[in-house]
Coordinates of C-alpha atoms in Angstrom, one line a residue:
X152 CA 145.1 117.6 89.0
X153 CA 145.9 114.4 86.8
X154 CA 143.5 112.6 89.1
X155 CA 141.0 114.9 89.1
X156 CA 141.0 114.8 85.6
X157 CA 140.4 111.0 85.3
X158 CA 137.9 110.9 87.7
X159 CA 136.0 113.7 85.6
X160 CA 136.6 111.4 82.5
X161 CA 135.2 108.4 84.3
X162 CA 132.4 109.9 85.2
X163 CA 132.1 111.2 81.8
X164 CA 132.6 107.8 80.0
X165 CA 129.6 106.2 82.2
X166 CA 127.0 109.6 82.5
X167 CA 127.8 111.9 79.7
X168 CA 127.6 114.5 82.6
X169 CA 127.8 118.3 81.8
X170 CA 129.4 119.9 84.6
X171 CA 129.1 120.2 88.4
X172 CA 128.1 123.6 89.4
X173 CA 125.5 126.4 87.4
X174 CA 128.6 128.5 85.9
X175 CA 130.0 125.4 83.9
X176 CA 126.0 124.6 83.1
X177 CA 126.1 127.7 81.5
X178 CA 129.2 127.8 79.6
X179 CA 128.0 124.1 78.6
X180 CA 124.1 126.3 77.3
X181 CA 126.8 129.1 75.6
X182 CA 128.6 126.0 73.9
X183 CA 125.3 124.9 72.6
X184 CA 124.2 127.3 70.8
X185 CA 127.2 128.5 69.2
X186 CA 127.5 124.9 68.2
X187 CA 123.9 125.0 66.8
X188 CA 124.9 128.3 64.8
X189 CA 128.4 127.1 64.1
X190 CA 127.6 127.5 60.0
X191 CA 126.9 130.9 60.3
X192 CA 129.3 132.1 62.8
X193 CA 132.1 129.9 61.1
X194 CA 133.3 128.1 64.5
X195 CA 132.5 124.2 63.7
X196 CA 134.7 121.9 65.5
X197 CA 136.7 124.7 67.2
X198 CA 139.6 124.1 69.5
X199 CA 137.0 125.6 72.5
X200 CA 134.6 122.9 71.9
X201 CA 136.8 120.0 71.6
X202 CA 138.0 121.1 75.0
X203 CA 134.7 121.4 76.7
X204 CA 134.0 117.9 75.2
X205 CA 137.2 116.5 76.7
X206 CA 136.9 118.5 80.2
X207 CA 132.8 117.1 80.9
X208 CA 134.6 113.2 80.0
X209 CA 133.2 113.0 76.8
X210 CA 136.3 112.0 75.2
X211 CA 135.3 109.7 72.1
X212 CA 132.8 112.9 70.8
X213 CA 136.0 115.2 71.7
X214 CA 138.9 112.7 69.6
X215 CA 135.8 112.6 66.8
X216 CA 135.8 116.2 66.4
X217 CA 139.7 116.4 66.0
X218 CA 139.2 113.6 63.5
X219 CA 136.7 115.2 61.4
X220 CA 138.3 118.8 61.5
X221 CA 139.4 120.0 58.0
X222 CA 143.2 120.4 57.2
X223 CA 142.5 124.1 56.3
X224 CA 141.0 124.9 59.5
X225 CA 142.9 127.2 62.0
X226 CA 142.7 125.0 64.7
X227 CA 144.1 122.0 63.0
X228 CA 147.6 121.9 64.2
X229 CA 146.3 122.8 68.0
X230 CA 143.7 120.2 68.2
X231 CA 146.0 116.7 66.7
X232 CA 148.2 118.1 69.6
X233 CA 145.4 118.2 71.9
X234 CA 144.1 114.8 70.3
X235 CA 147.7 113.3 70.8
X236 CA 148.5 114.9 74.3
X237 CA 145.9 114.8 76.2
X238 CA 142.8 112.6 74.6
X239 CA 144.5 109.6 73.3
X240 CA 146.5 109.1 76.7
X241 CA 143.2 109.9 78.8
X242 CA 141.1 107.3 76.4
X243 CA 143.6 104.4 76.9
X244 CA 143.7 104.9 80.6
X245 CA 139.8 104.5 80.8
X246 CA 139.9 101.8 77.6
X247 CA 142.4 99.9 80.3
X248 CA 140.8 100.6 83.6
X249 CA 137.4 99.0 82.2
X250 CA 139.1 96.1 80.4
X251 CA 141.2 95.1 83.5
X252 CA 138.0 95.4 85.6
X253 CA 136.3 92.9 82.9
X254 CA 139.2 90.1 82.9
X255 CA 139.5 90.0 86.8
X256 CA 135.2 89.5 87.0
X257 CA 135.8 87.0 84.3
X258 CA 138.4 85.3 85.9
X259 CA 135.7 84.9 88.8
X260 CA 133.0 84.0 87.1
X261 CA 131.0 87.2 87.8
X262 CA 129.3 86.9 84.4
X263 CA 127.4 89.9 85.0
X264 CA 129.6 92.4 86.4
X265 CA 132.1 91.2 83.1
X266 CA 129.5 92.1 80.7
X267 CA 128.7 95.6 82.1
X268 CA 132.7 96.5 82.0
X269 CA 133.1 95.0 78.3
X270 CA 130.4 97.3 77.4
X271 CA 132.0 99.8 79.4
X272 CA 135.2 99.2 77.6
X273 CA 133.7 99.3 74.2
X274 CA 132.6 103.0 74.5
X275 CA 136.4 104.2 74.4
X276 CA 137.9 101.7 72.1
X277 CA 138.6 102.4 68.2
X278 CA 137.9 98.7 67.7
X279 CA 134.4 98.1 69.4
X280 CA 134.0 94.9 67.9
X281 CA 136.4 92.9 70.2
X282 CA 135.0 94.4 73.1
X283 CA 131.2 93.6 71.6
X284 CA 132.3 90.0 71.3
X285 CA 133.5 89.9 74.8
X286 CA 130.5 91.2 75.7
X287 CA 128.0 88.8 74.4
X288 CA 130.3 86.0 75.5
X289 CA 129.7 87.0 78.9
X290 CA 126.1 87.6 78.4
X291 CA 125.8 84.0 77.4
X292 CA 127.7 82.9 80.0
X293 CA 125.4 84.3 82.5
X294 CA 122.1 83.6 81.2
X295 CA 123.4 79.5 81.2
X296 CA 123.9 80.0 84.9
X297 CA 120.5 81.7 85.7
X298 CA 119.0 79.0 83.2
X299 CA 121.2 75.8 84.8
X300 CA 120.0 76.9 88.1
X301 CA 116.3 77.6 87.5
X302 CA 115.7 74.4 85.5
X303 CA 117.5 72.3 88.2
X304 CA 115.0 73.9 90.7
X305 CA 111.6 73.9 88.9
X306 CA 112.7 70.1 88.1
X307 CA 113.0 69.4 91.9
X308 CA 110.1 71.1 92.7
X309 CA 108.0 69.6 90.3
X310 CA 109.6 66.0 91.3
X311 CA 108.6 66.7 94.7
X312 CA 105.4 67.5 94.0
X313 CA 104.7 64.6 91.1
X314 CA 106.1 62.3 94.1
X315 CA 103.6 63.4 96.4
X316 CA 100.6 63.0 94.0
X317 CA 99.9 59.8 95.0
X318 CA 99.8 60.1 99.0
X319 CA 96.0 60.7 98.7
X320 CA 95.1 57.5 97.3
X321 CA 93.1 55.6 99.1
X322 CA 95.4 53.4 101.6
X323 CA 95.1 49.7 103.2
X324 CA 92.2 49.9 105.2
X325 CA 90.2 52.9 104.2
X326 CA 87.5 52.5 101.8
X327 CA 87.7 53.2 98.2
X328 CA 84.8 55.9 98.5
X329 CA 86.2 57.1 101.3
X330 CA 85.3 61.0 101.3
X331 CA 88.5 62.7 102.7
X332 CA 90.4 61.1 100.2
X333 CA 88.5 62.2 97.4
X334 CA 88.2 65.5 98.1
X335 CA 92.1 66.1 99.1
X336 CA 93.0 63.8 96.1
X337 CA 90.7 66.5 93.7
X338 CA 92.0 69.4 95.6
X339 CA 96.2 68.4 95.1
X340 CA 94.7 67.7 91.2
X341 CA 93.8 71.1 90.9
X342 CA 96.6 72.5 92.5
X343 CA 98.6 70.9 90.3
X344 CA 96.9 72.2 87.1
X345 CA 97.2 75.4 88.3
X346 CA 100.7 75.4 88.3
X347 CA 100.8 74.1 84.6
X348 CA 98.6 76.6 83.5
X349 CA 100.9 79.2 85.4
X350 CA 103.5 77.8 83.8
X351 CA 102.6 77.5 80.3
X352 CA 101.4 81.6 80.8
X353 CA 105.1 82.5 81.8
X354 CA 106.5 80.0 79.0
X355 CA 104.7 82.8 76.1
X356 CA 105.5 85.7 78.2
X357 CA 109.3 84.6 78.2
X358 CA 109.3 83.7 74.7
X359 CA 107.6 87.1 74.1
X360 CA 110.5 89.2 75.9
X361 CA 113.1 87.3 74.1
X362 CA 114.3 84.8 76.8
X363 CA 113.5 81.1 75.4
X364 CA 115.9 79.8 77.9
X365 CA 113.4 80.6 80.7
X366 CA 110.5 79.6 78.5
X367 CA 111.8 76.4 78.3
X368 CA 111.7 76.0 82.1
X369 CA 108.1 77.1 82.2
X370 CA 107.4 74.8 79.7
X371 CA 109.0 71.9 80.2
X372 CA 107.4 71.8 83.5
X373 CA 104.2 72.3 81.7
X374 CA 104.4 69.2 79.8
X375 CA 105.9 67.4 83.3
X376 CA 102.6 68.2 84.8
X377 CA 100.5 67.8 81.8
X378 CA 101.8 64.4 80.0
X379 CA 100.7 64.5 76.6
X380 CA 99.1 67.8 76.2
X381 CA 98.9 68.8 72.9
X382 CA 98.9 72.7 73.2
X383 CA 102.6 72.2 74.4
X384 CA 104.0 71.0 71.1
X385 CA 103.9 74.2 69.2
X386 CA 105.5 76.6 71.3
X387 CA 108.2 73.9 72.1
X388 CA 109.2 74.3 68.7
X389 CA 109.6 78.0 68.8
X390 CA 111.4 77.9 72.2
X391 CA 114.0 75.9 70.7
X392 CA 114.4 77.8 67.1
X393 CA 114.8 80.8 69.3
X394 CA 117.9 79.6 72.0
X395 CA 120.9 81.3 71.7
X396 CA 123.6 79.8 69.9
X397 CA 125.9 78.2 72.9
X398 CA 123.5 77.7 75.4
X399 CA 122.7 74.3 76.4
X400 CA 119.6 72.3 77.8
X401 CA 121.6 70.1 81.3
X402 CA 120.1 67.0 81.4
X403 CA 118.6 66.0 84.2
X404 CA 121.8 64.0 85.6
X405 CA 123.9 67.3 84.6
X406 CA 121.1 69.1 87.1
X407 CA 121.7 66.4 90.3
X408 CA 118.2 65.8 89.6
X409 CA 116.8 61.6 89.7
X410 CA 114.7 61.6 86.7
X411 CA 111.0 63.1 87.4
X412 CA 108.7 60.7 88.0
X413 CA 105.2 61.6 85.7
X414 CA 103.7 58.7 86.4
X415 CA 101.8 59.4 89.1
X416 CA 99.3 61.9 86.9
X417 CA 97.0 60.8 84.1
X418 CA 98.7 60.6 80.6
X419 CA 95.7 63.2 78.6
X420 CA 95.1 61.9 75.2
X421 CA 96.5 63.9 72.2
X422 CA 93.9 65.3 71.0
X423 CA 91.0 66.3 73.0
X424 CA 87.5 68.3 71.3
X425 CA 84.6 69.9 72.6
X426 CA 82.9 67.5 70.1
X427 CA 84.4 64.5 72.1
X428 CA 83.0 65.9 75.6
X429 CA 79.7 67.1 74.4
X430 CA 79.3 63.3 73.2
X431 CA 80.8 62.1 76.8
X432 CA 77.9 64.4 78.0
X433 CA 75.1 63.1 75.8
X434 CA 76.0 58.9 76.2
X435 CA 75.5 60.0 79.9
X436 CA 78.4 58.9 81.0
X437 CA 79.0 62.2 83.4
X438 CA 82.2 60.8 85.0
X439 CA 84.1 60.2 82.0
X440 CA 82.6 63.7 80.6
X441 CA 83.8 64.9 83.4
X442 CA 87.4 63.4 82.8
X443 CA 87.1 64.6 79.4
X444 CA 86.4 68.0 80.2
X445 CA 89.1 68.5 82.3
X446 CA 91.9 67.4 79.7
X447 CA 90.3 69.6 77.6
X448 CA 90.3 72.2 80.1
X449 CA 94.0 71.5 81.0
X450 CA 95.0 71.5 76.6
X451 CA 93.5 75.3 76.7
X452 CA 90.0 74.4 75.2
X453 CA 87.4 77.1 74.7
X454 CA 84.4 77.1 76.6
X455 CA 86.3 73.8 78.6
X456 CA 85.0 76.1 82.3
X457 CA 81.5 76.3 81.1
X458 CA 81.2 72.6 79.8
X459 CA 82.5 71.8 83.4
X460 CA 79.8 73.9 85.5
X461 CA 77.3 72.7 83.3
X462 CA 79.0 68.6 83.8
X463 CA 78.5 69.4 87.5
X464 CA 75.6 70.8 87.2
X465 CA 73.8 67.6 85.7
X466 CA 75.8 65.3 88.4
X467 CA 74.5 67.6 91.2
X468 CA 70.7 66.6 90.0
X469 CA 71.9 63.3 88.8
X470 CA 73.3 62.1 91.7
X471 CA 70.2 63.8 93.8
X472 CA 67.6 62.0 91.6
X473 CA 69.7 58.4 92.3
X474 CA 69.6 58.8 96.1
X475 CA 66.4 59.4 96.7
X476 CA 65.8 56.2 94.4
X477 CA 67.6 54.8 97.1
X478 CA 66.0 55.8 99.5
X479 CA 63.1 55.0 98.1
X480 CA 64.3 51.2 97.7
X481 CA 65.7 51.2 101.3
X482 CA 61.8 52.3 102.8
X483 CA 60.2 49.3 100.8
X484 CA 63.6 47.0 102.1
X485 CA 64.8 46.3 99.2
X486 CA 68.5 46.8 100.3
X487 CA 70.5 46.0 97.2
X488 CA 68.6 48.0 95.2
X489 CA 69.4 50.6 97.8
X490 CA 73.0 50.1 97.4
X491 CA 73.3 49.7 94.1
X492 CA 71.5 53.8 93.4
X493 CA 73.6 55.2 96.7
X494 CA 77.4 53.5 95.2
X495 CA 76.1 55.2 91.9
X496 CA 75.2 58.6 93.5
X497 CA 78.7 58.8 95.6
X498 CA 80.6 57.6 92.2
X499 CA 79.1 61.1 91.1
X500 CA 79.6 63.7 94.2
X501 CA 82.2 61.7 96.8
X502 CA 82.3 64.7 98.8
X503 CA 78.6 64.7 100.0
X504 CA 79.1 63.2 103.3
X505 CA 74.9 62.1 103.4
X506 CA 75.5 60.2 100.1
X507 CA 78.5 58.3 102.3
X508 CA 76.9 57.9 105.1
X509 CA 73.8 56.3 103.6
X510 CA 75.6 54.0 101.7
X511 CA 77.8 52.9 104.7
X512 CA 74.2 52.0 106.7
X513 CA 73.2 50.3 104.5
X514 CA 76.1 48.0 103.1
X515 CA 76.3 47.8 107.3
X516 CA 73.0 46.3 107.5
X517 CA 73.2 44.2 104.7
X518 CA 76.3 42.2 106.5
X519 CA 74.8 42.0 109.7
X520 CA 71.7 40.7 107.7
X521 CA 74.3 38.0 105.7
X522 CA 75.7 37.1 109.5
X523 CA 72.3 36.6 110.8
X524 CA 71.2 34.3 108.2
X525 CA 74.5 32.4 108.2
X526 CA 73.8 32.0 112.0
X527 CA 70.1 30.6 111.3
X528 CA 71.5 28.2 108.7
X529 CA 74.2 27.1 110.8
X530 CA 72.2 26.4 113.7
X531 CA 69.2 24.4 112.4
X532 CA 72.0 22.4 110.8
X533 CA 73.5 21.5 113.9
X534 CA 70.0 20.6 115.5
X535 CA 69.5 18.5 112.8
X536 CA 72.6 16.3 113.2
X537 CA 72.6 16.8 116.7
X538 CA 71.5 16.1 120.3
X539 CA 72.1 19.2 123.4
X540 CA 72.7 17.6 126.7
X541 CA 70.6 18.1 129.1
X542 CA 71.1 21.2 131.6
X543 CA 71.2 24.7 131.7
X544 CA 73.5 26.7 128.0
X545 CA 76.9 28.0 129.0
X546 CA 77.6 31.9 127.7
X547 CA 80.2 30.2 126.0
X548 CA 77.8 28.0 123.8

């Protein structure tokens, strides 16, 4: 019976349960409404209901209502005996059960588990603000292991991927226009920005929801993949006001991460304006406008994806107008000319494999041309200054 008793109390503690079956539902509905009318029938804090409160587990509300009863009251005597026999005991038992069940996932380092069974625990003490205290504690342990292990993470990741930034630069032996390179060099760029721009979203939703610890992981990554960005600085600031007292920032040697290397992607400027693009655009200079456009893209300027389209827009017909003035100077042989407008125009789209191609002919030619006349000059020197014998050439002259 004692058992059953606990385990009803238990249950109570966690659920606030009313019963298990329709006729103690009902009694629970009677209860109810006499407690609702209690003025006017004269049975307030009765002996019945602090019995009903104690039997459904709810034994705090049930050692309240002996608390609060009136000296005068008819019940008085009953319920302290009640209070002293039967709640205090049964509260102690589940005050101890929850605070031995707290200290053993402490002991362990179960952080979480700890913190649900403090709070637990506080629920059936007379002095919550221990149990509070030991509560928080644990929270705060166990949001500095979530946060130790998802900034050592994100800080290997983006190490890994910073690392990797440069393997699409041009290598010994491929040319410097060589299309493949450009085009998976911009493509690992862009992936990259997208993950900053991931990660500075998650950094304000964090902050929003009251987790700065996380927010600093989204945005310290941010600033690791987007050196110098200026729209970073501000919400750094408020991250850090908002950290819980206790928690700490691991350095990167605290992580077992070697220090990310940042490097390998363009340091933006400070400060980046529309202003400073639109003048980028208008010098001509499309390549450095384009530059420009994407720092300001990546520092969350307005507008920064239409400036772009319309940046590409004038290489796509700048670039067209300089190869056919190419190929224009290529018809009447004027081959340097020729090279000079095709470099320009693959400067401006590397990934048009025509503009490539031309320009490889024809800086092709131009050598084979350079070779030949070398050949001619070094011949009709050596007839000058010297006699053939007589007798048929070898293949090897």
């Amino acid at each position: 019976m004692a058992m059953i008793c606990l385990a009803g109390l238990l249950n109570g503690c966690q659920s606030g349960a009313h019963g298990q079956n329709g006729m103690l539902a009902d009694s629970n509905s009677m209860l109810d409404l006499f407690e609702q009318g209690s003025e006017a029938i004269g049975i307030m804090n009765t002996l019945t209901l602090i019995q009903h409160d104690y039997d459904s587990g709810r034994i705090m509300r049930a050692r309240a209502r002996v608390l609060a009863m009136d000296k005068s009251h008819r019940d008085y005597v009953e319920s302290y005996r009640f209070l002293k026999q039967k709640i205090e005991p049964a509260r102690r038992r589940v005050f101890l059960h929850y605070l031995r069940a707290a200290s053993e996932h402490e002991k362990h380092g179960r952080w979480a588990a700890a913190m649900w069974a403090y709070d637990q625990a506080r629920t059936v003490t007379i002095k919550p603000e221990k149990m509070v205290k030991k509560r928080e504690q644990m929270k705060l342990n166990m949001r500095q292991v979530r946060f130790d292990q998802m900034l050592k993470q994100r800080r290997k990741e983006d190490s890994v991927l910073l690392a990797d930034a440069s393997a699409y630069e041009n290598p010994k032996g491929v040319a410097p226009s060589d299309e493949v390179f450009a085009r998976m060099r911009e493509h690992y760029n862009d992936l990259l920005d997208e993950r900053a721009d991931h990660a500075f979203r998650e950094a304000r939703r964090f902050l929003s929801k009251n987790l700065p610890e996380i927010a600093y992981v989204e945005i310290e990554s941010y600033v690791r993949l987007q050196p110098g960005s200026a729209q970073a600085t501000k919400i750094v600031v408020e991250i850090r006001k908002s950290m819980p007292k206790g928690l700490i920032i691991p350095s990167l040697k605290q992580a077992g991460v070697k220090k990310v290397v940042t490097g390998k992607r363009l340091r933006m400027p400070q400060k980046m304006s529309e202003k400073q693009v639109l003048e980028s655009i208008n010098s001509g200079d499309l390549i450095q406008a384009r530059q420009f456009a994407q720092v300001y893209r990546r520092n969350g300027g307005r507008n920064a994806e239409k400036l772009l389209a319309q940046i590409q827009t004038q290489l796509d017909k700048e670039s067209a107008k300089l190869f056919a003035q190419g190929s224009k100077a290529f018809a009447q042989e004027k081959l340097d000319k020729a090279i000079d407008y095709w470099g320009d125009a693959v400067a401006m789209r590397p990934e048009k494999s025509e503009y490539q191609e031309s320009l490889r002919r024809a800086k092709q030619l131009k050598e084979r041309l350079n070779l030949l006349r070398d050949q001619k000059l070094e011949n009709g020197s050596v007839s000058m200054h010297s006699k053939r014998p007589n007798g048929p050439i070898s293949e090897e002259e």
